[in-house]
mmCIF file of C-alpha atoms in Angstrom:
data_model
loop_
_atom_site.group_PDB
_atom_site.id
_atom_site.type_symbol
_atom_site.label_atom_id
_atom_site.label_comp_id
_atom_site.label_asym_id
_atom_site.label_seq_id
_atom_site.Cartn_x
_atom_site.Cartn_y
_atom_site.Cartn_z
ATOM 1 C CA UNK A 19 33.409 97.340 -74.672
ATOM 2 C CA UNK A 20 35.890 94.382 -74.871
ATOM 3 C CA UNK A 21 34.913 91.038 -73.116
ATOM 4 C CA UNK A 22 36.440 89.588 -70.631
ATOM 5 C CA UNK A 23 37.806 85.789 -70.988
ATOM 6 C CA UNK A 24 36.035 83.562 -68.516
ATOM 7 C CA UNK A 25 38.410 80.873 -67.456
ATOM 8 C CA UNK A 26 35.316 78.450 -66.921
ATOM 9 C CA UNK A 27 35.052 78.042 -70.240
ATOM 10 C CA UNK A 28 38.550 76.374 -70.270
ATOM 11 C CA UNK A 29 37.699 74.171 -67.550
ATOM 12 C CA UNK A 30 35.778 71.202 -70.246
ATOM 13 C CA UNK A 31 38.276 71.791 -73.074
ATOM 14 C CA UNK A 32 41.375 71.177 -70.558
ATOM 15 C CA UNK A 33 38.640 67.653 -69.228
ATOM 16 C CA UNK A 34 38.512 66.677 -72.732
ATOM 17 C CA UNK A 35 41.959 67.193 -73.837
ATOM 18 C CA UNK A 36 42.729 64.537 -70.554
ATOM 19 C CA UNK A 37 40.428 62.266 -71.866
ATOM 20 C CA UNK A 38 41.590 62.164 -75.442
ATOM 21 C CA UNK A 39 45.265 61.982 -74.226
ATOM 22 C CA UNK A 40 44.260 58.894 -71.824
ATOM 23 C CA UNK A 41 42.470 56.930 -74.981
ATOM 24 C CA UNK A 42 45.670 57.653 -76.812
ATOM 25 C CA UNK A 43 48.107 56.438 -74.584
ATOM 26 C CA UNK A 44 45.872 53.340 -73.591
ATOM 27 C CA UNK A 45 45.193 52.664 -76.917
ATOM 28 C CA UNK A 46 48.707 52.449 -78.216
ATOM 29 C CA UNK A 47 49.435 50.012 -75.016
ATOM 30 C CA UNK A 48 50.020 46.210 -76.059
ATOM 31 C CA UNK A 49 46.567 44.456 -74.606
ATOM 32 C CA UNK A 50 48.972 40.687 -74.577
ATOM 33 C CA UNK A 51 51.062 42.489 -71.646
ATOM 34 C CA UNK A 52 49.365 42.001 -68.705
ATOM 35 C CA UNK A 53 51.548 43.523 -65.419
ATOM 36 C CA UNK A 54 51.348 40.906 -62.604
ATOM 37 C CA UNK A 55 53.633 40.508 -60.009
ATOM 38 C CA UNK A 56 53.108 37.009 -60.195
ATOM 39 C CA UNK A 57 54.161 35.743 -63.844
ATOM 40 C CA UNK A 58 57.707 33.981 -63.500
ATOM 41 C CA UNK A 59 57.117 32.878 -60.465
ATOM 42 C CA UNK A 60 55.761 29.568 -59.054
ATOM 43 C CA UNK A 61 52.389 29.162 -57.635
ATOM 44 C CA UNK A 62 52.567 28.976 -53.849
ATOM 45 C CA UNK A 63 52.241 25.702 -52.396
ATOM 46 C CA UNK A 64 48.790 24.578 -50.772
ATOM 47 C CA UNK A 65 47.500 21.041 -49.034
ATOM 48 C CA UNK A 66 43.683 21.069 -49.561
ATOM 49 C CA UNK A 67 41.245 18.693 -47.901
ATOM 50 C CA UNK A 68 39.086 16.789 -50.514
ATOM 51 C CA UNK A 69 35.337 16.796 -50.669
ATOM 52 C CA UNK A 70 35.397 13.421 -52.741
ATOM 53 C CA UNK A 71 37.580 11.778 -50.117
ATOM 54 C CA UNK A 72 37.487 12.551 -46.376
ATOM 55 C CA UNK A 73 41.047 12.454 -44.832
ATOM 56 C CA UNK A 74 42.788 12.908 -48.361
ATOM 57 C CA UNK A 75 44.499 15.784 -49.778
ATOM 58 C CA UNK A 76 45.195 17.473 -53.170
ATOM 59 C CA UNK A 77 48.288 19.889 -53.512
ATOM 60 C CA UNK A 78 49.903 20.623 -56.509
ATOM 61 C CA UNK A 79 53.273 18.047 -56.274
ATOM 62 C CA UNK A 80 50.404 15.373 -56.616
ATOM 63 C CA UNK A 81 50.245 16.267 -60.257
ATOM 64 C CA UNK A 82 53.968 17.754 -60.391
ATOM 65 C CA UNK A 83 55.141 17.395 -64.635
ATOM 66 C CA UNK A 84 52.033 16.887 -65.659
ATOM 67 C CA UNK A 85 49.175 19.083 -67.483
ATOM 68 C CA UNK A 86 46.755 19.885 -64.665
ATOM 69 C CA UNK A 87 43.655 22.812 -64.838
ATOM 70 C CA UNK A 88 42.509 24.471 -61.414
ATOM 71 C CA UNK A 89 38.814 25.391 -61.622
ATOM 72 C CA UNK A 90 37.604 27.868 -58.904
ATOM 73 C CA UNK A 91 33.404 27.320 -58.306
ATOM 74 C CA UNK A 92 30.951 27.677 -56.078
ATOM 75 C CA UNK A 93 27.513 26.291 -56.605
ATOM 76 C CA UNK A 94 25.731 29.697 -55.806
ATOM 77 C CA UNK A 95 27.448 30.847 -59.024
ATOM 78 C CA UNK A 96 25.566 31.204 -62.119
ATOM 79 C CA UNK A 97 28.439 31.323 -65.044
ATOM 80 C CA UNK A 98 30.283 28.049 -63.062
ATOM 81 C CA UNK A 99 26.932 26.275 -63.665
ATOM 82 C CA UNK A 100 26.956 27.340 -67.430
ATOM 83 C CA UNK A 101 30.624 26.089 -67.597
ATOM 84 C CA UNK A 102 30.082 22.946 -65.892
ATOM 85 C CA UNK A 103 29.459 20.831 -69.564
ATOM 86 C CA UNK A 104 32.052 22.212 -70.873
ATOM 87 C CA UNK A 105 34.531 21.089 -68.501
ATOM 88 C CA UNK A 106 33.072 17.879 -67.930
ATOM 89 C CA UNK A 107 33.532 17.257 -71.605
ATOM 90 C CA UNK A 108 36.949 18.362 -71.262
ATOM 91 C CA UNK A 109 37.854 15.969 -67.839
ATOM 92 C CA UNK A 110 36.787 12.767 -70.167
ATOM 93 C CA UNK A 111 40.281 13.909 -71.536
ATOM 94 C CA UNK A 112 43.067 12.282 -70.231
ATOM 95 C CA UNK A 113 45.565 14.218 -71.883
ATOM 96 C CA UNK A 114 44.560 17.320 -68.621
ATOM 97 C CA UNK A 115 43.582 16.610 -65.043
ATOM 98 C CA UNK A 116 40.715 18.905 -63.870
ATOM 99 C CA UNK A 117 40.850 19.962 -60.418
ATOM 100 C CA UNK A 118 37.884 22.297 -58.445
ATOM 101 C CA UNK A 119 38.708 24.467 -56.009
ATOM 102 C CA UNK A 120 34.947 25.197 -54.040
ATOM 103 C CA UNK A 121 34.705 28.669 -53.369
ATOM 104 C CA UNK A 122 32.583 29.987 -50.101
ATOM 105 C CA UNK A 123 30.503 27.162 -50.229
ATOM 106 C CA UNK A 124 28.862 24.815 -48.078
ATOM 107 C CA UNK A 125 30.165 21.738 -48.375
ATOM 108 C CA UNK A 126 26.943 19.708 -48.871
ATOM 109 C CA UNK A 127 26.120 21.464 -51.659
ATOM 110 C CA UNK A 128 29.615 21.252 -53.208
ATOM 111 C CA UNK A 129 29.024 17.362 -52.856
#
């Protein structure tokens, strides 16, 4: 008596064979190339209310030709806390402006 061929058993070779092609085609990908829709373009222009200053405002002509880092925090968030030395350290630079953007956050506690 001659068996049959179950075409289940084709079902986690063909799954495999998928996964093993995706790896390979991923893995021969250049990780530098990010696709963005936004590289070569400019940023979009913004006119923020400070938190340091009431009635001022920070856009980005105010530091246009110069060096300038945008930080995005929020005090609720735990890996902005751990990164707040570090970019202290690096504001005492005056080669780079820092800037903070507060994120969801109550102003108070911004402050």
């Amino acid at each position: 008596m001659k068996k049959r061929f179950n075409p289940w058993y084709a079902i986690p070779l063909l799954a495999f064979g998928g996964l093993v092609w995706f790896m390979a085609v991923g893995l021969n990908r250049d990780p530098h190339l990010v696709p963005s829709p936004l590289i070569d373009h400019p940023a979009p222009t913004f006119r923020l209310p400070r938190s340091s200053a009431s009635g001022k405002t920070f856009s980005p002509d105010d530091f246009k030709g110069q060096v300038w880092l945008l930080n995005v925090w929020a005090s609720w968030c735990g890996p902005c806390r751990q990164e707040h030395p570090i970019l202290m350290d690096l504001a005492r630079d005056a080669s780079i402006r820092l800037v903070g953007l507060n994120q969801k956050d109550n102003p108070e506690n911004a402050r």
